Amino acid sequence: MHSSRWRKSLLACTAAAVLVGVGLKTYVAEGVVVPSGSMLPTIQVNDRFLIEKLVPLTRFEFGDIIVFHPPLADREDERFIKRLIGLPGDTIEVRDGYLYRNEEKLIEPYIQEKMDYSFGPITVPAGHYLVLGDNRNVSLDSHLWDDPFVPQNQLIGKVVCRFYPFEDFSTMKTASATLGP
């Protein structure tokens, strides 16, 4: 009789643990692996990150690294990781190798190299975001999409920390760009 109670208790605990785990992964936090070099040099291929997924409660800022579903019909089920460059209402332009946000030239120490393309100027609509990879010249991002904006309902989360490789563990604070000359 005690064996039967023990099994039921074990089964109930296991079921509760699975439900809590699934709930946490679905709504709170999740580990992700980076499959491409679009965020070099900041993120290496196969780095692993923890993302927080409380999107309705998250304050997104310029420079955050985010995970989202891209506005691409043939890839809408995929997850991309890029840097948040344009917030709702921002005007973004790339010219002469530099990013301009709201007509201010930015120096971005985190990018792989200067951009070899022009883009914009374009204003980010309400409820949308504009993203670019740090490896700008090879990144499949807003500057190449027919619709360059990621709707807020397609955001999955914000990168919180790198947890693998272990020797590169770090929190991922919002990157800062400085105003250029």
XYZ file of N, CA, C and O in Angstrom:
724
model
N 0.817 -1.190 0.000
C 0.000 0.000 0.000
C 0.866 1.262 0.000
O 0.570 2.206 -0.697
N 1.952 1.244 0.776
C 2.856 2.391 0.791
C 3.525 2.568 -0.566
O 3.783 3.674 -0.982
N 3.783 1.468 -1.258
C 4.416 1.507 -2.569
C 3.523 2.223 -3.580
O 3.984 2.992 -4.401
N 2.231 1.967 -3.505
C 1.272 2.603 -4.404
C 1.202 4.113 -4.143
O 1.169 4.911 -5.080
N 1.182 4.512 -2.879
C 1.155 5.928 -2.524
C 2.447 6.621 -2.977
O 2.419 7.743 -3.462
N 3.555 5.932 -2.804
C 4.850 6.474 -3.205
C 4.889 6.703 -4.712
O 5.353 7.734 -5.178
N 4.371 5.744 -5.488
C 4.343 5.880 -6.958
C 3.459 7.057 -7.378
O 3.824 7.822 -8.272
N 2.299 7.172 -6.750
C 1.400 8.287 -7.072
C 2.058 9.617 -6.736
O 1.959 10.587 -7.483
N 2.728 9.672 -5.608
C 3.410 10.887 -5.196
C 4.543 11.227 -6.171
O 4.711 12.380 -6.570
N 5.314 10.238 -6.564
C 6.398 10.426 -7.527
C 5.836 10.902 -8.867
O 6.367 11.833 -9.487
N 4.744 10.288 -9.313
C 4.123 10.672 -10.569
C 3.608 12.111 -10.499
O 3.806 12.905 -11.429
N 2.992 12.491 -9.403
C 2.481 13.857 -9.230
C 3.624 14.865 -9.225
O 3.538 15.924 -9.858
N 4.710 14.547 -8.531
C 5.877 15.456 -8.491
C 6.508 15.590 -9.873
O 6.878 16.686 -10.284
N 6.626 14.482 -10.584
C 7.206 14.502 -11.929
C 6.337 15.341 -12.865
O 6.847 16.179 -13.620
N 5.026 15.131 -12.806
C 4.109 15.902 -13.655
C 4.198 17.389 -13.328
O 4.229 18.234 -14.235
N 4.254 17.734 -12.040
C 4.368 19.146 -11.642
C 5.671 19.737 -12.150
O 5.695 20.864 -12.653
N 6.769 18.991 -12.034
C 8.072 19.483 -12.501
C 8.058 19.720 -14.009
O 8.579 20.726 -14.500
N 7.450 18.811 -14.757
C 7.358 18.966 -16.212
C 6.528 20.195 -16.559
O 6.912 21.006 -17.409
N 5.400 20.375 -15.902
C 4.547 21.535 -16.171
C 5.251 22.844 -15.843
O 5.183 23.806 -16.607
N 5.950 22.884 -14.725
C 6.687 24.083 -14.347
C 7.794 24.347 -15.375
O 7.976 25.479 -15.833
N 8.513 23.301 -15.757
C 9.583 23.463 -16.746
C 9.076 23.958 -18.082
O 9.637 24.885 -18.677
N 7.994 23.381 -18.560
C 7.408 23.810 -19.828
C 6.896 25.252 -19.710
O 7.093 26.064 -20.606
N 6.265 25.571 -18.598
C 5.770 26.935 -18.391
C 6.892 27.946 -18.372
O 6.796 29.011 -18.986
N 7.989 27.616 -17.668
C 9.134 28.527 -17.624
C 9.722 28.727 -19.011
O 9.995 29.855 -19.424
N 9.917 27.632 -19.754
C 10.511 27.728 -21.089
C 9.603 28.492 -22.045
O 10.060 29.271 -22.874
N 8.312 28.287 -21.924
C 7.367 28.919 -22.832
C 7.178 30.405 -22.551
O 7.106 31.217 -23.477
N 7.120 30.781 -21.261
C 6.720 32.140 -20.926
C 7.768 32.990 -20.208
O 7.629 34.202 -20.161
N 8.810 32.390 -19.647
C 9.719 33.169 -18.801
C 11.130 33.260 -19.371
O 11.641 34.349 -19.591
N 11.774 32.136 -19.596
C 13.169 32.151 -20.058
C 13.470 30.886 -20.837
O 12.831 29.851 -20.631
N 14.455 30.995 -21.730
C 14.825 29.857 -22.556
C 16.280 30.009 -22.999
O 16.745 31.119 -23.221
N 16.946 28.887 -23.163
C 18.283 28.893 -23.726
C 18.198 28.791 -25.239
O 17.356 28.072 -25.764
N 19.043 29.544 -25.939
C 19.081 29.496 -27.402
C 20.522 29.340 -27.870
O 21.457 29.781 -27.208
N 20.669 28.712 -29.038
C 21.973 28.532 -29.677
C 22.008 29.429 -30.909
O 21.037 29.497 -31.662
N 23.115 30.111 -31.125
C 23.256 30.998 -32.281
C 23.853 30.202 -33.445
O 24.974 29.710 -33.351
N 23.086 30.079 -34.552
C 23.522 29.221 -35.653
C 24.330 29.904 -36.748
O 24.844 29.232 -37.635
N 24.431 31.243 -36.730
C 25.089 31.920 -37.852
C 26.058 32.980 -37.357
O 26.085 33.314 -36.180
N 26.800 33.534 -38.301
C 27.782 34.566 -37.976
C 27.268 35.981 -38.152
O 28.062 36.914 -38.234
N 25.961 36.182 -38.186
C 25.418 37.513 -38.446
C 25.655 38.503 -37.309
O 25.504 39.698 -37.496
N 26.035 37.993 -36.125
C 26.275 38.882 -34.986
C 27.752 38.944 -34.596
O 28.092 39.423 -33.519
N 28.636 38.456 -35.483
C 30.067 38.578 -35.212
C 30.436 40.051 -35.151
O 29.844 40.846 -35.875
N 31.342 40.501 -34.375
C 32.190 39.759 -33.452
C 31.579 39.578 -32.061
O 32.146 38.896 -31.228
N 30.402 40.167 -31.810
C 29.799 40.112 -30.482
C 29.440 38.691 -30.084
O 29.677 38.283 -28.944
N 28.857 37.956 -31.014
C 28.388 36.596 -30.749
C 29.026 35.660 -31.756
O 28.972 35.915 -32.966
N 29.602 34.586 -31.263
C 30.226 33.588 -32.111
C 29.214 32.493 -32.467
O 28.247 32.258 -31.739
N 29.434 31.812 -33.585
C 28.585 30.695 -33.972
C 28.619 29.646 -32.855
O 29.692 29.335 -32.321
N 27.466 29.127 -32.498
C 27.254 28.112 -31.456
C 27.341 28.637 -30.030
O 27.288 27.841 -29.090
N 27.474 29.939 -29.818
C 27.337 30.480 -28.462
C 25.923 30.178 -27.987
O 24.988 30.086 -28.790
N 25.773 30.068 -26.670
C 24.463 29.797 -26.084
C 24.096 30.918 -25.122
O 24.923 31.359 -24.333
N 22.841 31.336 -25.225
C 22.353 32.480 -24.464
C 21.070 32.155 -23.744
O 20.294 31.311 -24.182
N 20.853 32.871 -22.653
C 19.578 32.819 -21.958
C 18.797 34.051 -22.390
O 19.318 35.170 -22.350
N 17.567 33.825 -22.838
C 16.710 34.950 -23.185
C 15.541 35.008 -22.214
O 15.024 33.975 -21.800
N 15.172 36.211 -21.816
C 13.974 36.372 -20.999
C 12.832 36.648 -21.959
O 12.971 37.388 -22.928
N 11.705 35.987 -21.699
C 10.598 35.997 -22.643
C 9.355 36.726 -22.128
O 8.271 36.531 -22.643
N 9.514 37.572 -21.148
C 8.377 38.317 -20.613
C 8.159 39.581 -21.435
O 8.184 40.701 -20.919
N 7.951 39.398 -22.734
C 7.891 40.508 -23.684
C 6.929 41.620 -23.253
O 7.287 42.797 -23.320
N 5.717 41.306 -22.785
C 4.830 42.408 -22.395
C 5.379 43.265 -21.250
O 5.013 44.423 -21.107
N 6.283 42.694 -20.448
C 6.837 43.428 -19.318
C 8.228 43.991 -19.593
O 8.797 44.696 -18.765
N 8.784 43.678 -20.742
C 10.161 44.042 -21.062
C 10.238 45.442 -21.652
O 9.445 45.810 -22.515
N 11.216 46.174 -21.183
C 11.495 47.490 -21.766
C 12.631 47.303 -22.771
O 13.767 47.024 -22.394
N 12.320 47.426 -24.038
C 13.322 47.267 -25.081
C 13.995 48.609 -25.328
O 13.339 49.648 -25.372
N 15.337 48.556 -25.499
C 16.121 49.769 -25.691
C 17.015 49.626 -26.909
O 17.376 48.513 -27.299
N 17.402 50.761 -27.467
C 18.373 50.759 -28.555
C 19.604 49.987 -28.088
O 20.112 50.209 -26.984
N 20.091 49.071 -28.911
C 21.297 48.317 -28.594
C 21.049 46.964 -27.961
O 21.971 46.160 -27.858
N 19.818 46.673 -27.536
C 19.521 45.346 -26.987
C 19.702 44.291 -28.064
O 19.473 44.557 -29.258
N 20.062 43.094 -27.660
C 20.098 41.959 -28.571
C 18.826 41.168 -28.303
O 18.536 40.805 -27.157
N 18.057 40.943 -29.375
C 16.752 40.312 -29.226
C 16.612 39.078 -30.113
O 17.345 38.921 -31.089
N 15.659 38.241 -29.761
C 15.295 37.067 -30.551
C 13.855 37.283 -31.013
O 13.008 37.735 -30.236
N 13.587 36.968 -32.282
C 12.281 37.265 -32.872
C 12.030 36.366 -34.078
O 12.948 35.718 -34.582
N 10.778 36.348 -34.530
C 10.420 35.704 -35.791
C 10.504 36.781 -36.868
O 9.892 37.843 -36.727
N 11.263 36.534 -37.949
C 11.434 37.579 -38.967
C 10.177 37.753 -39.827
O 9.407 36.808 -40.001
N 9.997 38.957 -40.390
C 8.851 39.207 -41.267
C 9.119 38.717 -42.689
O 8.990 39.462 -43.662
N 9.517 37.462 -42.804
C 9.834 36.851 -44.095
C 8.917 35.652 -44.286
O 8.944 34.709 -43.484
N 8.114 35.662 -45.340
C 7.104 34.620 -45.548
C 7.691 33.210 -45.536
O 7.099 32.289 -44.982
N 8.871 33.034 -46.102
C 9.460 31.691 -46.181
C 10.260 31.307 -44.933
O 10.759 30.190 -44.842
N 10.363 32.210 -43.939
C 11.171 31.916 -42.747
C 10.486 32.356 -41.459
O 11.128 32.473 -40.429
N 9.186 32.607 -41.514
C 8.479 33.167 -40.361
C 8.463 32.255 -39.137
O 8.212 32.728 -38.028
N 8.736 30.965 -39.303
C 8.785 30.059 -38.154
C 10.180 29.964 -37.543
O 10.359 29.350 -36.504
N 11.164 30.563 -38.200
C 12.531 30.554 -37.681
C 12.682 31.629 -36.606
O 11.844 32.519 -36.471
N 13.780 31.516 -35.865
C 14.093 32.533 -34.858
C 15.419 33.172 -35.229
O 16.392 32.489 -35.470
N 15.414 34.502 -35.285
C 16.607 35.270 -35.600
C 17.077 35.977 -34.332
O 16.285 36.278 -33.444
N 18.373 36.265 -34.291
C 18.942 37.049 -33.185
C 19.703 38.219 -33.817
O 20.561 38.014 -34.681
N 19.329 39.442 -33.426
C 19.932 40.654 -33.993
C 19.944 41.752 -32.938
O 19.344 41.639 -31.881
N 20.583 42.859 -33.299
C 20.635 44.020 -32.416
C 19.473 44.955 -32.740
O 19.187 45.238 -33.902
N 18.821 45.443 -31.714
C 17.705 46.371 -31.857
C 18.268 47.766 -32.160
O 18.978 48.352 -31.350
N 17.956 48.259 -33.339
C 18.504 49.529 -33.809
C 17.448 50.622 -33.858
O 17.729 51.778 -33.578
N 16.219 50.267 -34.223
C 15.166 51.267 -34.346
C 13.969 50.950 -33.476
O 13.374 49.882 -33.594
N 13.631 51.886 -32.598
C 12.435 51.789 -31.759
C 11.285 52.511 -32.454
O 11.519 53.311 -33.372
N 10.048 52.264 -32.041
C 8.934 52.979 -32.661
C 9.163 54.498 -32.639
O 9.515 55.073 -31.615
N 9.009 55.110 -33.816
C 9.200 56.558 -33.944
C 10.595 56.977 -34.364
O 10.797 58.118 -34.797
N 11.583 56.086 -34.241
C 12.955 56.410 -34.654
C 13.055 56.483 -36.173
O 12.398 55.729 -36.885
N 13.906 57.371 -36.657
C 14.252 57.414 -38.072
C 15.672 56.873 -38.200
O 16.592 57.361 -37.534
N 15.820 55.851 -39.034
C 17.095 55.149 -39.202
C 17.594 55.329 -40.629
O 16.824 55.241 -41.587
N 18.902 55.561 -40.737
C 19.532 55.671 -42.047
C 20.947 55.115 -41.954
O 21.623 55.279 -40.942
N 21.382 54.453 -43.023
C 22.775 54.024 -43.154
C 23.313 54.722 -44.384
O 22.751 54.604 -45.477
N 24.391 55.497 -44.174
C 25.041 56.158 -45.306
C 26.509 56.384 -44.989
O 26.882 56.602 -43.835
N 27.319 56.283 -46.025
C 28.769 56.489 -45.902
C 29.379 55.587 -44.825
O 30.322 55.973 -44.135
N 28.797 54.396 -44.656
C 29.352 53.423 -43.711
C 28.905 53.586 -42.273
O 29.333 52.833 -41.405
N 28.057 54.559 -41.990
C 27.639 54.839 -40.607
C 26.131 54.727 -40.436
O 25.359 54.963 -41.369
N 25.748 54.429 -39.210
C 24.346 54.396 -38.822
C 23.960 55.768 -38.284
O 24.682 56.343 -37.460
N 22.828 56.266 -38.762
C 22.259 57.511 -38.250
C 20.922 57.169 -37.613
O 20.059 56.560 -38.254
N 20.776 57.559 -36.371
C 19.518 57.349 -35.645
C 18.979 58.725 -35.282
O 19.652 59.482 -34.574
N 17.800 59.019 -35.791
C 17.189 60.337 -35.573
C 18.158 61.461 -35.958
O 18.355 62.421 -35.225
N 18.811 61.271 -37.119
C 19.727 62.221 -37.741
C 21.046 62.405 -37.000
O 21.816 63.307 -37.316
N 21.322 61.563 -36.002
C 22.606 61.629 -35.284
C 23.493 60.462 -35.718
O 23.069 59.310 -35.667
N 24.689 60.799 -36.145
C 25.656 59.787 -36.568
C 26.156 59.048 -35.328
O 26.560 59.674 -34.343
N 26.140 57.701 -35.399
C 26.588 56.894 -34.266
C 27.880 56.156 -34.586
O 28.082 55.700 -35.711
N 28.744 56.052 -33.606
C 29.942 55.221 -33.677
C 29.608 53.960 -32.886
O 29.346 54.029 -31.685
N 29.605 52.816 -33.563
C 29.209 51.553 -32.944
C 30.431 50.646 -32.796
O 30.841 49.999 -33.751
N 30.999 50.567 -31.604
C 32.216 49.778 -31.416
C 32.012 48.269 -31.527
O 32.979 47.534 -31.649
N 30.776 47.816 -31.544
C 30.475 46.384 -31.541
C 30.309 45.795 -32.937
O 30.148 44.583 -33.074
N 30.332 46.603 -34.004
C 30.107 46.033 -35.335
C 31.394 45.460 -35.915
O 32.497 45.874 -35.569
N 31.226 44.491 -36.816
C 32.358 43.806 -37.445
C 33.175 44.771 -38.300
O 34.389 44.788 -38.239
N 32.494 45.541 -39.126
C 33.148 46.516 -40.003
C 32.101 47.523 -40.473
O 30.900 47.297 -40.345
N 32.572 48.630 -41.022
C 31.648 49.646 -41.532
C 30.732 49.030 -42.588
O 31.142 48.131 -43.336
N 29.537 49.562 -42.674
C 28.568 49.072 -43.641
C 28.951 49.515 -45.048
O 29.379 50.654 -45.244
N 28.785 48.601 -46.007
C 29.115 48.918 -47.393
C 27.842 49.093 -48.233
O 27.833 48.839 -49.420
N 26.767 49.529 -47.583
C 25.495 49.744 -48.260
C 24.839 51.009 -47.709
O 25.252 51.534 -46.682
N 23.808 51.453 -48.427
C 22.981 52.572 -47.958
C 21.593 52.030 -47.667
O 21.135 51.079 -48.304
N 20.916 52.671 -46.712
C 19.581 52.236 -46.320
C 18.853 53.422 -45.714
O 19.416 54.174 -44.933
N 17.576 53.595 -46.098
C 16.761 54.649 -45.508
C 17.044 55.994 -46.146
O 17.642 56.072 -47.211
N 16.613 57.059 -45.480
C 16.038 57.088 -44.141
C 14.629 56.475 -44.113
O 13.876 56.589 -45.069
N 14.330 55.829 -42.979
C 13.052 55.160 -42.800
C 12.626 55.319 -41.343
O 13.462 55.245 -40.439
N 11.351 55.590 -41.128
C 10.841 55.792 -39.776
C 10.116 54.536 -39.310
O 9.269 53.991 -40.031
N 10.457 54.082 -38.115
C 9.880 52.860 -37.546
C 8.460 53.168 -37.058
O 8.265 54.075 -36.246
N 7.459 52.409 -37.562
C 6.083 52.669 -37.137
C 5.814 52.188 -35.705
O 6.569 51.370 -35.161
N 4.738 52.687 -35.132
C 4.330 52.258 -33.781
C 4.153 50.740 -33.763
O 3.686 50.140 -34.735
N 4.557 50.127 -32.649
C 4.386 48.689 -32.485
C 5.352 47.841 -33.284
O 5.145 46.635 -33.440
N 6.415 48.436 -33.810
C 7.395 47.720 -34.631
C 8.810 48.101 -34.223
O 9.032 49.105 -33.545
N 9.774 47.305 -34.718
C 11.194 47.524 -34.423
C 12.008 47.277 -35.674
O 11.576 46.566 -36.585
N 13.207 47.856 -35.708
C 14.133 47.646 -36.805
C 15.396 47.030 -36.222
O 15.882 47.482 -35.178
N 15.911 45.989 -36.875
C 17.058 45.245 -36.344
C 18.157 45.106 -37.397
O 17.887 45.039 -38.586
N 19.402 45.077 -36.925
C 20.557 44.823 -37.779
C 21.498 43.882 -37.043
O 21.610 43.942 -35.818
N 22.191 43.032 -37.788
C 23.229 42.195 -37.195
C 24.483 43.014 -36.997
O 24.690 44.038 -37.649
N 25.348 42.574 -36.096
C 26.617 43.287 -35.886
C 27.585 43.050 -37.046
O 28.475 43.852 -37.286
N 27.421 41.957 -37.754
C 28.200 41.669 -38.954
C 27.363 42.179 -40.129
O 26.871 41.424 -40.956
N 27.184 43.490 -40.171
C 26.189 44.157 -41.005
C 26.235 43.787 -42.482
O 25.203 43.669 -43.126
N 27.404 43.619 -43.034
C 27.515 43.411 -44.479
C 27.102 42.011 -44.927
O 26.916 41.785 -46.115
N 26.948 41.076 -44.003
C 26.531 39.721 -44.375
C 25.286 39.265 -43.615
O 24.880 38.116 -43.731
N 24.680 40.145 -42.863
C 23.527 39.784 -42.035
C 22.214 39.921 -42.807
O 21.952 40.949 -43.432
N 21.380 38.879 -42.727
C 20.034 38.933 -43.288
C 19.163 39.632 -42.255
O 18.695 39.032 -41.296
N 18.984 40.941 -42.438
C 18.302 41.749 -41.429
C 17.433 42.810 -42.096
O 17.192 42.752 -43.306
N 16.966 43.766 -41.323
C 16.005 44.770 -41.799
C 16.419 45.457 -43.100
O 15.563 45.767 -43.921
N 17.693 45.696 -43.294
C 18.103 46.439 -44.494
C 17.891 45.641 -45.777
O 17.891 46.225 -46.865
N 17.678 44.330 -45.670
C 17.475 43.495 -46.860
C 16.032 43.021 -47.047
O 15.697 42.484 -48.102
N 15.192 43.193 -46.055
C 13.824 42.668 -46.126
C 12.911 43.622 -46.879
O 13.055 44.846 -46.783
N 11.916 43.067 -47.597
C 10.895 43.897 -48.246
C 10.158 44.735 -47.207
O 9.884 45.908 -47.429
N 9.803 44.112 -46.089
C 9.200 44.824 -44.957
C 10.262 44.844 -43.863
O 10.513 43.821 -43.220
N 10.911 45.980 -43.643
C 12.058 46.016 -42.733
C 11.719 46.009 -41.239
O 12.622 46.049 -40.411
N 10.440 45.936 -40.898
C 10.051 46.094 -39.499
C 9.580 44.776 -38.875
O 8.834 44.025 -39.487
N 10.003 44.556 -37.639
C 9.570 43.391 -36.874
C 8.413 43.841 -35.983
O 8.596 44.707 -35.122
N 7.213 43.261 -36.186
C 6.091 43.619 -35.321
C 6.340 43.159 -33.884
O 6.965 42.115 -33.657
N 5.860 43.923 -32.930
C 6.076 43.591 -31.521
C 5.583 42.187 -31.182
O 6.204 41.489 -30.398
N 4.500 41.742 -31.823
C 3.974 40.407 -31.503
C 4.846 39.279 -32.045
O 4.567 38.110 -31.797
N 5.911 39.618 -32.775
C 6.844 38.606 -33.266
C 8.132 38.540 -32.428
O 9.025 37.754 -32.714
N 8.219 39.385 -31.414
C 9.371 39.341 -30.514
C 9.237 38.129 -29.601
O 8.160 37.845 -29.080
N 10.328 37.420 -29.403
C 10.345 36.256 -28.514
C 10.964 36.638 -27.180
O 10.492 36.231 -26.132
N 12.031 37.422 -27.221
C 12.656 37.829 -25.978
C 13.933 38.612 -26.176
O 14.373 38.871 -27.294
N 14.507 38.965 -25.056
C 15.718 39.781 -25.002
C 16.839 38.935 -24.395
O 16.629 38.252 -23.384
N 18.014 38.988 -25.007
C 19.150 38.227 -24.501
C 19.594 38.812 -23.163
O 19.778 40.022 -23.035
N 19.759 37.912 -22.178
C 20.152 38.323 -20.831
C 21.621 38.014 -20.568
O 22.355 38.838 -20.049
N 22.049 36.801 -20.931
C 23.446 36.433 -20.681
C 23.904 35.334 -21.625
O 23.101 34.584 -22.167
N 25.222 35.300 -21.815
C 25.867 34.201 -22.542
C 26.276 33.199 -21.473
O 26.955 33.546 -20.515
N 25.857 31.926 -21.625
C 26.250 30.931 -20.633
C 27.160 29.845 -21.188
O 27.682 29.029 -20.425
N 27.388 29.853 -22.504
C 28.320 28.894 -23.092
C 28.936 29.520 -24.327
O 28.211 30.141 -25.100
N 30.219 29.401 -24.527
C 31.187 28.644 -23.726
C 31.355 29.257 -22.324
O 31.265 30.467 -22.152
N 31.572 28.376 -21.367
C 31.618 28.775 -19.965
C 32.636 29.873 -19.692
O 32.375 30.786 -18.911
N 33.784 29.816 -20.361
C 34.827 30.826 -20.109
C 34.428 32.204 -20.640
O 35.028 33.210 -20.281
N 33.394 32.255 -21.470
C 32.908 33.532 -21.996
C 31.606 33.970 -21.348
O 30.910 34.847 -21.874
N 31.261 33.375 -20.202
C 30.020 33.760 -19.523
C 30.013 35.266 -19.312
O 30.993 35.860 -18.878
N 28.891 35.885 -19.661
C 28.769 37.328 -19.457
C 27.314 37.746 -19.507
O 26.503 37.112 -20.175
N 27.007 38.802 -18.774
C 25.684 39.394 -18.919
C 25.723 40.226 -20.188
O 26.765 40.734 -20.583
N 24.607 40.333 -20.827
C 24.541 41.075 -22.085
C 23.824 42.392 -21.825
O 22.624 42.505 -21.992
N 24.601 43.366 -21.387
C 24.032 44.689 -21.143
C 23.757 45.354 -22.485
O 24.355 45.026 -23.491
N 22.863 46.289 -22.462
C 22.556 47.051 -23.660
C 23.843 47.725 -24.151
O 24.522 48.386 -23.380
N 24.172 47.505 -25.414
C 25.393 48.089 -25.978
C 25.208 49.591 -26.171
O 24.111 50.057 -26.434
N 26.281 50.274 -26.033
C 26.187 51.715 -26.234
C 26.975 52.144 -27.456
O 28.054 51.656 -27.720
N 26.358 53.017 -28.188
C 27.011 53.653 -29.313
C 27.236 55.106 -28.917
O 26.502 55.642 -28.085
N 28.232 55.712 -29.465
C 28.494 57.111 -29.143
C 28.188 57.970 -30.361
O 28.167 57.476 -31.486
N 27.946 59.229 -30.121
C 27.688 60.136 -31.234
C 28.983 60.393 -31.982
O 30.039 60.576 -31.368
N 28.873 60.368 -33.288
C 30.052 60.605 -34.113
C 30.285 62.079 -34.355
O 29.451 62.915 -34.042
N 31.430 62.356 -34.959
C 31.766 63.756 -35.270
C 30.882 64.314 -36.365
O 30.300 63.652 -37.119
